[in-house]
Amino acid sequence: MTTAPAISLHGAVAALGGRPVLRGVDLTVQPGEVVALLGANGSGKSTTVRTVVGSVPLQRGTLELFGTPYARFRHWHRIGYVPQRTTAASGVPASVREVVSAGRLSRHGLLPLRRRDREAVDRALSAVDMLDRAGDGVADLSGGQQQRVLIARAMVGEPDLLIMDEPMAGVDLASQQVLAGTLQQEVARGAAVLLVLHELGPLEPLIDRAVVLSDGSVAHDGPPPPSGRGYPRQSAGLAGLPDDDPALLTGQGCHPQASDDHHRPRTTAPGLLP
Amino acid sequence: MTEMLTTDFMQRALLAAVLIGITAPAVGLYLVQRGQAIMGDGIGHVALTGVSLGFLLNTSPVWMATLVAAAGAVVMELIRERGRTRGDIALAMLFYGGMAGGALIIKLAPNGSMANLTTYLWGSILTVSASDIVTVVVLAVLVVAITVGLRRQLFAVCQDEEFARVTGLPVRLLNLLLAVTAAVTVTVAMRVVGLLLVSALMVVPVAAAQQVTRSFAATQALAVGIGVVVSLGGTTASYYQDLPPGPTIVVLAMVLFGLIGLLAVPLARRRHGSGAAARDLRLPAPRSGSDPAGAVPDDEQRLSPGTSLAQ
């Protein structure tokens, strides 16, 4: 086993559609560490994560995964990824088992599924309490159940690092509890976890460190904000979070199901609007 | 029935029909999954230029069409990969260019005429030659090997490309392989259903099957079954009733689509009534790589307390 950080991102600069989103983000996740990535909408949380998994290219900066530069990294089975829940249901029906099996491709690649792959799929499904729904269509599940399927898909390769983008978004309470329990087991197994979160919520006891992004830069990197409080919700473009002052990060708490002010102002010039 | 099977051309025609009934839905499944149901149509347009080039250069129109269609499919895939900005215009240019190019080049060919092209546009299964059938068999075996043998891999790539990349799959290679496979399928099928209707045989059986299936593998199997039934049925009907085979096959597929749809209504009602149905089935559209909104979670995904407690 190496002791290199699971994720080592330095000076990350990235843009989406020509608009700069990350302006020099540093992020390190040590093996076995659970790190929460927090920040207001548009602060670059998801983009940071998508940079780490290679979906958004780095314009500047360096990325190493388990001590290997990204371009040479091949041990993808060490990473389990849970994207924002947007893709579980597709045009053509797919069963729960089929979706979870896709996560096992990091182990068997272009070869057919083997017996140990099938067993791993069963284990992952029972870990999220979905084994009895294995044959059901993903589109017939609730949002929380779909999220459980996506997390099983990420776990099925037995990764050393789990990367989750808003795993609790739109998830009912029962599923939230299942997810928190599953995550606890993964952490106990020794997996490192990087979580994009809106607020700490039921995962709070698991979190070792919080990184707060503001306007594409790291505003805070250290202990998670105190219990029961969120961080102030601000629109992107307004004043970011104050630097290095955890006390100021704990404004009014926010409920996960509180109504959201997600719609960022578009970059369209106002004069062009009717 | 037996009388039909004794003639050489009908044996060839039925063999070709079976192979097309298998391959077209097997590939079409992936295109439908990715929301590219219309891609087969585009490849068909481009293949027309290949057919004409085959006549012009005095080589096999089928092989030439395969080459040109494969090149066109690769270009379409590269355009798709680059994101959607102006991609549909580029695709439209490719479609129309392929069609116009085909019609112009055939005029330059020494023994070519619009009549030659018409058999490719609308299909003419009864003129499938012995050498054609060898080509069709070889290509069909290739298509089945890829679409069935790599089902898990292609499923992952078409269902969630971003996730597939993180599993370390050669996503780009698989995308290009799928594009070329689709092109090969179009040229396999063009002799029977014709370039103008080939896409229907890739899409309609899949659309029909997915009304009643819950898994991807079952959808593929049922779509192939439907494809074989309508291809054989359409070919047989065209023999006895002197109908054009391509349109007959496509209309049969549409009828099956409707029948299965009627069947699916009570089935779905039962499934929903059992409480398995979810309240928030609706998912936001998949993000493309360059979408600036990608950094923002969709607020429609936040449940109101009432719906989440009701789960």
XYZ file of C-alpha atoms in Angstrom:
585
model
C 0.000 0.000 0.000
C 1.224 3.440 -0.772
C 0.771 6.293 1.625
C 0.359 8.866 -1.128
C -2.808 10.975 -0.841
C -5.854 9.508 -2.558
C -6.468 12.890 -4.164
C -3.890 15.621 -4.554
C -5.196 18.582 -6.511
C -3.081 21.737 -6.660
C -3.804 25.128 -8.147
C -6.726 23.789 -10.178
C -8.026 26.246 -12.749
C -10.963 25.138 -14.873
C -13.724 26.696 -16.938
C -17.136 25.568 -18.125
C -18.270 26.901 -21.447
C -15.578 29.563 -21.374
C -16.641 30.853 -17.961
C -13.948 30.429 -15.274
C -15.278 28.279 -12.426
C -12.200 27.158 -10.501
C -9.566 29.779 -9.752
C -6.771 27.829 -8.087
C -8.308 25.133 -5.908
C -6.095 23.005 -3.643
C -7.636 19.807 -2.353
C -5.994 16.840 -0.676
C -7.734 13.724 0.573
C -5.606 11.255 2.551
C -6.265 7.507 2.492
C -9.127 6.683 4.835
C -10.075 10.343 5.288
C -13.631 11.654 4.880
C -13.714 15.137 3.428
C -16.826 17.214 2.833
C -16.763 19.770 0.062
C -19.108 22.617 0.939
C -19.950 25.960 -0.574
C -22.717 28.068 -1.988
C -24.284 27.212 -5.331
C -21.943 28.026 -8.152
C -18.894 28.044 -5.883
C -17.360 25.205 -7.900
C -18.008 22.146 -5.723
C -19.283 19.906 -8.474
C -16.735 21.223 -10.934
C -13.948 20.385 -8.489
C -15.208 16.827 -8.233
C -15.665 16.519 -11.975
C -12.117 17.774 -12.403
C -10.877 15.059 -10.068
C -12.596 12.328 -12.105
C -11.401 13.868 -15.375
C -14.783 14.985 -16.731
C -13.745 18.637 -16.713
C -10.221 19.267 -18.035
C -7.742 21.248 -15.993
C -6.552 24.443 -17.633
C -3.807 24.870 -15.066
C -2.725 23.016 -11.986
C -1.839 19.413 -11.207
C -3.886 16.378 -10.257
C -2.513 13.187 -8.766
C -4.618 10.167 -7.816
C -2.954 7.783 -5.349
C 0.388 9.377 -6.142
C 0.088 8.937 -9.912
C -0.337 11.930 -12.237
C -3.816 11.888 -13.775
C -2.566 11.267 -17.326
C -0.840 8.046 -16.247
C -3.481 6.885 -13.766
C -4.947 3.484 -14.722
C -6.141 1.970 -11.441
C -9.701 3.124 -11.899
C -11.033 0.271 -9.810
C -9.658 2.204 -6.805
C -12.207 4.960 -7.408
C -15.961 4.752 -6.986
C -17.916 7.686 -8.361
C -21.467 8.785 -7.631
C -22.417 11.573 -10.027
C -25.315 13.870 -9.291
C -28.440 11.812 -9.717
C -29.265 12.612 -13.289
C -28.539 9.486 -15.228
C -29.986 6.492 -13.415
C -32.965 6.250 -15.718
C -32.294 6.331 -19.441
C -34.391 5.999 -22.547
C -34.258 2.226 -22.621
C -35.307 0.355 -19.455
C -32.472 -0.920 -17.288
C -32.737 -3.107 -14.223
C -31.221 -2.280 -10.862
C -28.811 -5.178 -11.262
C -27.687 -3.986 -14.682
C -26.950 -0.484 -13.444
C -24.992 -1.734 -10.441
C -23.099 -4.238 -12.606
C -21.810 -1.332 -14.700
C -19.751 -0.295 -11.674
C -17.977 -3.622 -11.801
C -16.558 -2.803 -15.260
C -13.658 -1.165 -13.437
C -12.650 -4.718 -12.474
C -13.445 -6.801 -15.556
C -13.145 -4.159 -18.276
C -13.846 -5.551 -21.741
C -14.062 -9.135 -20.473
C -17.379 -10.764 -19.542
C -18.774 -10.652 -16.007
C -17.320 -13.408 -13.801
C -18.748 -15.142 -10.790
C -16.889 -12.941 -8.295
C -18.296 -9.905 -10.097
C -21.837 -11.229 -9.670
C -21.179 -11.867 -5.999
C -19.870 -8.336 -5.550
C -23.038 -6.984 -7.184
C -25.179 -8.968 -4.739
C -23.136 -7.692 -1.787
C -23.404 -4.075 -2.898
C -27.142 -4.428 -3.468
C -27.752 -5.884 -0.037
C -25.543 -3.191 1.545
C -27.976 -0.549 0.301
C -30.952 -2.790 1.025
C -31.993 -3.106 -2.610
C -31.322 -6.791 -3.288
C -35.038 -7.555 -3.369
C -35.456 -4.926 -6.115
C -32.566 -6.232 -8.252
C -34.787 -7.193 -11.160
C -36.899 -4.053 -11.133
C -36.493 -1.239 -13.601
C -34.534 1.729 -12.291
C -37.184 4.093 -13.604
C -39.766 2.445 -11.331
C -37.831 3.432 -8.193
C -38.179 6.494 -6.000
C -35.483 9.145 -6.023
C -33.963 7.846 -2.815
C -33.913 4.297 -4.106
C -32.275 5.425 -7.325
C -29.604 7.150 -5.279
C -29.025 3.926 -3.352
C -28.556 2.130 -6.672
C -25.998 4.695 -7.814
C -24.088 4.334 -4.560
C -24.123 0.543 -4.885
C -22.761 1.003 -8.414
C -19.872 3.059 -7.009
C -19.159 0.596 -4.181
C -19.326 -2.582 -6.230
C -15.751 -2.247 -7.459
C -14.553 -2.152 -3.830
C -12.825 1.196 -4.256
C -10.254 2.850 -1.989
C -11.805 6.233 -2.673
C -15.477 7.126 -3.002
C -16.367 10.389 -4.682
C -19.978 11.468 -4.251
C -21.665 14.517 -5.682
C -24.640 15.538 -3.515
C -25.555 11.990 -2.455
C -28.314 13.259 -0.161
C -29.997 15.593 -2.648
C -33.643 14.736 -3.116
C -33.382 11.593 -0.964
C -36.148 10.582 1.425
C -35.340 10.081 5.095
C -35.358 6.273 5.000
C -32.869 6.275 2.151
C -30.758 8.916 3.878
C -30.379 6.574 6.838
C -29.480 3.640 4.599
C -26.919 5.787 2.813
C -25.357 7.063 6.022
C -25.082 3.486 7.336
C -23.555 2.271 4.068
C -21.058 5.077 4.048
C -20.106 4.285 7.625
C -19.323 0.706 6.615
C -17.233 1.894 3.683
C -15.268 4.203 5.976
C -14.809 1.389 8.487
C -13.442 -0.730 5.623
C -10.804 1.970 5.146
C -12.118 3.819 2.095
C -11.423 7.525 1.730
C -14.470 9.619 0.846
C -14.892 12.944 -0.876
C -18.447 14.242 -0.548
C -20.024 17.250 -2.145
C -22.659 18.328 0.326
C -25.165 21.071 0.695
C -25.101 20.705 4.427
C -23.565 18.119 6.721
C -26.849 16.567 7.836
C -26.895 12.907 8.919
C -23.361 12.360 7.610
C -21.867 14.853 10.039
C -20.383 12.334 12.530
C -18.384 10.694 9.713
C -16.710 13.808 8.428
C -13.069 14.421 9.318
C -12.545 17.662 7.476
C -14.512 20.242 5.545
C -13.311 22.247 2.583
C -15.480 25.268 1.834
C -15.330 26.745 -1.641
C -16.294 30.272 -2.461
C -16.316 31.636 -5.972
C -13.899 29.006 -7.233
C -11.373 29.284 -4.407
C -10.913 27.515 -1.090
C -12.331 29.708 1.696
C -11.876 27.257 4.532
C -10.029 23.967 4.998
C -10.235 22.407 8.423
C -12.645 21.046 10.968
C -16.261 20.858 9.829
C -18.588 23.659 10.935
C -20.095 23.029 14.414
C -22.989 20.682 14.836
C -26.472 21.512 13.743
C -25.525 24.542 11.675
C -25.107 24.939 7.976
C -23.216 27.699 6.304
C -24.727 30.854 4.956
C -26.388 30.332 1.661
C -25.339 32.967 -0.796
C -25.759 33.475 -4.458
C -22.620 33.158 -6.519
C -21.233 36.478 -7.527
C -22.131 38.129 -4.261
C -19.532 38.451 -1.546
C -17.970 35.032 -0.941
C -17.460 33.413 2.373
C -14.999 35.183 4.660
C -11.566 33.595 4.599
C -10.413 31.236 7.312
C -13.029 32.090 9.857
C -15.080 29.035 10.736
C -17.156 31.040 13.188
C -18.475 33.142 10.353
C -19.252 30.068 8.262
C -22.088 29.108 10.546
C -24.850 31.469 9.750
C -28.426 30.352 9.761
C -28.844 26.610 9.562
C -30.495 25.336 6.478
C -32.842 22.450 6.188
C -32.118 20.030 3.370
C -35.609 20.378 2.072
C -35.865 24.093 2.474
C -36.791 25.825 -0.715
C -33.739 26.590 -2.744
C -32.510 29.656 -4.526
C -30.566 27.620 -7.005
C -31.008 29.644 -10.089
C -27.838 31.508 -10.664
C -28.059 34.618 -12.774
C -27.212 33.694 -16.339
C -24.433 35.519 -18.052
C -26.735 36.935 -20.693
C -26.521 40.686 -20.959
C -29.675 42.178 -19.426
C -30.245 44.398 -22.443
C -30.724 41.381 -24.654
C -33.645 40.087 -22.644
C -37.133 41.079 -23.761
C -45.266 -21.629 -48.030
C -43.007 -24.467 -49.169
C -43.218 -23.223 -52.721
C -41.747 -19.920 -51.581
C -38.775 -21.687 -49.981
C -37.811 -23.619 -53.103
C -36.739 -20.587 -55.069
C -33.126 -19.478 -54.725
C -33.853 -15.781 -54.560
C -36.477 -16.254 -51.882
C -34.101 -18.336 -49.754
C -31.568 -15.557 -49.979
C -34.180 -12.925 -49.305
C -35.419 -14.676 -46.168
C -31.899 -15.256 -44.878
C -31.115 -11.581 -45.383
C -34.372 -10.636 -43.669
C -33.553 -12.725 -40.593
C -30.072 -11.252 -40.334
C -31.415 -7.726 -40.649
C -34.175 -8.416 -38.171
C -31.478 -9.403 -35.687
C -28.835 -6.764 -36.313
C -30.844 -3.581 -36.784
C -32.634 -3.619 -33.384
C -29.508 -4.971 -31.637
C -27.613 -1.819 -32.615
C -30.598 0.496 -32.555
C -31.034 -0.273 -28.849
C -27.888 1.685 -28.004
C -28.786 4.590 -30.254
C -32.235 4.842 -28.675
C -30.708 4.686 -25.206
C -28.461 7.606 -26.013
C -31.243 9.640 -27.584
C -29.750 9.243 -31.059
C -32.628 7.368 -32.631
C -32.300 9.481 -35.755
C -28.621 8.631 -36.291
C -29.413 5.579 -38.408
C -31.283 7.871 -40.764
C -28.249 10.120 -41.129
C -25.967 7.187 -41.795
C -28.423 6.011 -44.443
C -28.212 9.343 -46.231
C -24.419 9.247 -46.198
C -24.383 5.632 -47.365
C -26.132 6.728 -50.550
C -22.968 8.542 -51.627
C -21.107 5.278 -51.031
C -23.520 3.325 -53.213
C -23.048 5.812 -56.056
C -19.283 5.748 -55.617
C -19.445 1.959 -55.897
C -21.156 2.293 -59.280
C -18.756 5.024 -60.400
C -15.634 3.084 -59.437
C -17.143 -0.191 -60.625
C -16.671 -1.849 -57.257
C -19.248 -3.429 -54.957
C -21.814 -0.786 -53.979
C -22.395 -2.593 -50.658
C -18.755 -2.512 -49.610
C -18.308 1.061 -50.819
C -21.445 2.115 -48.945
C -20.084 0.409 -45.822
C -16.827 2.347 -46.069
C -18.449 5.722 -46.691
C -21.165 5.172 -44.075
C -18.563 4.158 -41.504
C -16.568 7.311 -42.240
C -19.752 9.380 -41.931
C -20.670 7.708 -38.641
C -17.228 8.414 -37.223
C -17.578 12.088 -38.167
C -21.030 12.188 -36.530
C -19.623 10.637 -33.348
C -16.779 13.143 -33.227
C -19.279 15.987 -33.638
C -21.405 14.554 -30.824
C -18.374 14.168 -28.579
C -17.436 17.795 -29.018
C -20.702 18.958 -27.535
C -23.897 20.238 -28.971
C -22.956 23.714 -30.043
C -23.721 23.871 -33.752
C -23.548 20.078 -33.831
C -27.012 19.672 -35.303
C -26.174 21.998 -38.191
C -23.044 19.968 -38.897
C -25.090 16.785 -38.843
C -27.713 18.276 -41.139
C -24.975 19.224 -43.612
C -23.678 15.668 -43.508
C -27.167 14.217 -44.141
C -28.021 16.468 -47.060
C -24.511 16.303 -48.485
C -24.701 12.519 -48.482
C -28.051 12.497 -50.269
C -27.146 15.128 -52.856
C -23.706 13.622 -53.391
C -25.231 10.231 -54.047
C -27.667 11.587 -56.620
C -24.961 13.567 -58.434
C -22.285 10.881 -58.466
C -24.652 8.267 -59.888
C -25.093 10.491 -62.945
C -21.312 10.393 -63.525
C -21.169 6.606 -63.331
C -20.993 4.949 -66.783
C -23.744 2.409 -66.136
C -25.457 4.089 -63.271
C -28.909 5.586 -63.219
C -31.447 6.831 -60.727
C -33.157 3.469 -61.109
C -30.110 1.802 -59.538
C -30.312 4.156 -56.608
C -34.017 3.615 -56.145
C -33.495 -0.058 -55.319
C -31.139 1.029 -52.556
C -33.380 3.828 -51.336
C -36.470 1.664 -50.958
C -34.898 -1.730 -50.751
C -35.334 -4.598 -53.110
C -34.907 -7.834 -51.268
C -35.860 -9.920 -54.253
C -32.754 -8.846 -56.115
C -30.283 -9.788 -53.375
C -27.517 -11.615 -55.251
C -25.454 -14.566 -54.054
C -22.391 -12.359 -53.529
C -24.500 -9.819 -51.646
C -25.624 -12.503 -49.259
C -22.042 -13.457 -48.392
C -21.298 -9.833 -47.567
C -24.454 -9.549 -45.497
C -23.671 -12.709 -43.517
C -20.103 -11.627 -42.732
C -21.143 -8.155 -41.628
C -24.103 -9.405 -39.607
C -21.949 -11.845 -37.649
C -19.604 -8.965 -36.830
C -22.466 -6.751 -35.685
C -23.986 -9.426 -33.463
C -20.604 -10.227 -31.899
C -20.147 -6.581 -30.937
C -23.667 -5.652 -29.859
C -24.238 -8.789 -27.794
C -20.669 -9.563 -26.701
C -19.977 -6.037 -25.475
C -23.470 -5.340 -24.163
C -22.401 -4.422 -20.632
C -19.662 -2.144 -21.832
C -21.750 -0.394 -24.473
C -24.658 -0.134 -22.030
C -22.423 1.627 -19.498
C -21.090 4.040 -22.115
C -24.528 4.888 -23.509
C -26.248 5.092 -20.141
C -23.773 7.289 -18.260
C -20.711 8.266 -20.213
C -19.138 10.197 -17.342
C -19.408 7.229 -15.010
C -18.132 4.850 -17.696
C -15.016 6.977 -18.041
C -14.337 6.690 -14.305
C -14.506 2.886 -14.543
C -11.527 3.145 -16.895
C -13.363 1.812 -19.958
C -11.983 3.009 -23.319
C -15.060 5.192 -23.770
C -13.992 6.905 -26.968
C -12.996 3.656 -28.623
C -16.328 2.076 -27.673
C -18.230 5.093 -28.987
C -16.416 4.889 -32.313
C -16.930 1.129 -32.435
C -20.650 1.651 -31.902
C -20.785 4.297 -34.629
C -19.033 2.026 -37.131
C -21.244 -0.897 -36.107
C -24.311 1.226 -36.738
C -22.946 2.154 -40.164
C -22.294 -1.489 -41.016
C -25.819 -2.367 -39.931
C -27.300 0.302 -42.150
C -25.499 -1.069 -45.182
C -26.433 -4.635 -44.275
C -30.069 -3.633 -44.075
C -30.251 -1.300 -47.056
C -30.776 -4.048 -49.630
C -33.876 -5.209 -47.837
C -35.554 -2.241 -46.168
C -33.865 0.519 -48.131
C -31.794 3.440 -46.908
C -34.823 5.629 -46.319
C -36.464 3.195 -43.913
C -33.466 1.444 -42.387
C -33.594 3.621 -39.301
C -37.163 2.509 -38.622
C -36.040 -1.093 -38.217
C -33.357 0.070 -35.777
C -35.763 2.133 -33.680
C -39.334 0.803 -33.893
C -38.682 -2.731 -32.528
C -36.779 -1.199 -29.594
C -39.553 1.296 -28.932
C -42.082 -1.527 -29.109
C -40.134 -3.802 -26.767
C -39.352 -1.231 -24.100
C -43.020 -0.682 -23.407
C -43.148 -3.997 -21.556
C -39.586 -4.721 -20.411
C -37.768 -3.731 -17.239
C -34.183 -4.630 -18.108
C -31.801 -3.706 -20.870
C -30.958 -7.300 -21.780
C -34.636 -8.226 -22.009
C -35.290 -5.171 -24.172
C -32.536 -6.229 -26.538
C -33.810 -9.796 -26.746
C -37.427 -8.785 -27.298
C -36.494 -6.088 -29.829
C -34.476 -8.631 -31.823
C -37.406 -11.051 -31.647
C -39.759 -8.377 -32.959
C -37.229 -7.458 -35.637
C -37.020 -11.042 -36.903
C -40.804 -11.505 -36.883
C -41.528 -8.326 -38.839
C -38.669 -8.895 -41.309
C -39.778 -12.428 -42.083
C -43.436 -11.441 -42.092
C -42.847 -8.446 -44.322
C -40.711 -10.403 -46.779
C -43.243 -13.210 -46.998
C -46.085 -10.764 -47.478
C -44.187 -8.986 -50.215
C -43.685 -12.311 -52.012
C -47.345 -13.270 -51.972
C -48.970 -9.869 -52.304
C -46.338 -8.225 -54.510
C -45.715 -5.457 -51.992
C -42.444 -3.571 -51.568
C -40.669 -5.411 -48.705
C -39.152 -2.397 -46.893
C -42.365 -0.459 -46.321
C -44.240 -3.692 -45.515
C -41.704 -4.573 -42.827
C -41.812 -1.101 -41.312
C -45.616 -0.942 -41.243
C -45.718 -4.382 -39.611
C -43.275 -3.147 -36.964
C -45.461 -0.130 -36.276
C -48.539 -2.352 -35.937
C -46.667 -4.525 -33.426
C -45.633 -1.372 -31.585
C -49.290 -0.400 -31.243
C -50.390 -3.881 -30.168
C -47.690 -4.120 -27.513
C -48.591 -0.626 -26.386
C -52.192 -1.725 -25.804
C -50.886 -4.715 -23.902
C -48.560 -2.539 -21.842
C -51.258 -0.283 -20.426
C -52.841 -2.804 -18.009
C -49.380 -4.170 -17.223
C -48.086 -0.770 -16.199
C -51.238 -0.070 -14.233
C -50.745 -3.249 -12.269
C -47.116 -2.404 -11.591
C -47.960 1.087 -10.432
C -50.872 -0.146 -8.371
C -48.577 -2.455 -6.427
C -46.945 0.557 -4.858
C -43.643 0.073 -6.597
C -44.066 3.233 -8.586
C -42.277 6.271 -7.371
C -43.563 9.730 -6.939
C -40.525 11.452 -8.333
C -39.761 9.500 -11.450
C -38.847 12.640 -13.242
C -35.132 13.136 -13.668
C -33.427 16.197 -15.047
C -31.928 15.951 -18.497
C -28.403 14.543 -18.607
C -25.719 17.161 -18.499
C -23.323 17.661 -21.336
C -19.680 18.309 -20.531
C -19.772 21.965 -21.456
C -23.002 22.867 -19.743
C -22.337 25.703 -17.327
C -25.356 24.713 -15.287
C -23.558 21.466 -14.508
C -22.050 22.956 -11.381
C -25.437 23.664 -9.895
C -27.707 21.002 -8.460
C -31.134 21.101 -9.948
C -33.514 22.533 -7.436
C -36.335 20.470 -8.842
C -34.608 17.517 -7.285
C -35.200 18.878 -3.798
C -38.257 17.165 -2.557
C -40.777 19.042 -0.602
C -41.130 17.529 2.871
C -44.513 16.098 2.027
C -43.354 13.963 -0.893
C -40.259 12.706 0.848
C -42.161 11.560 3.894
C -44.701 9.857 1.722
C -42.101 7.557 0.199
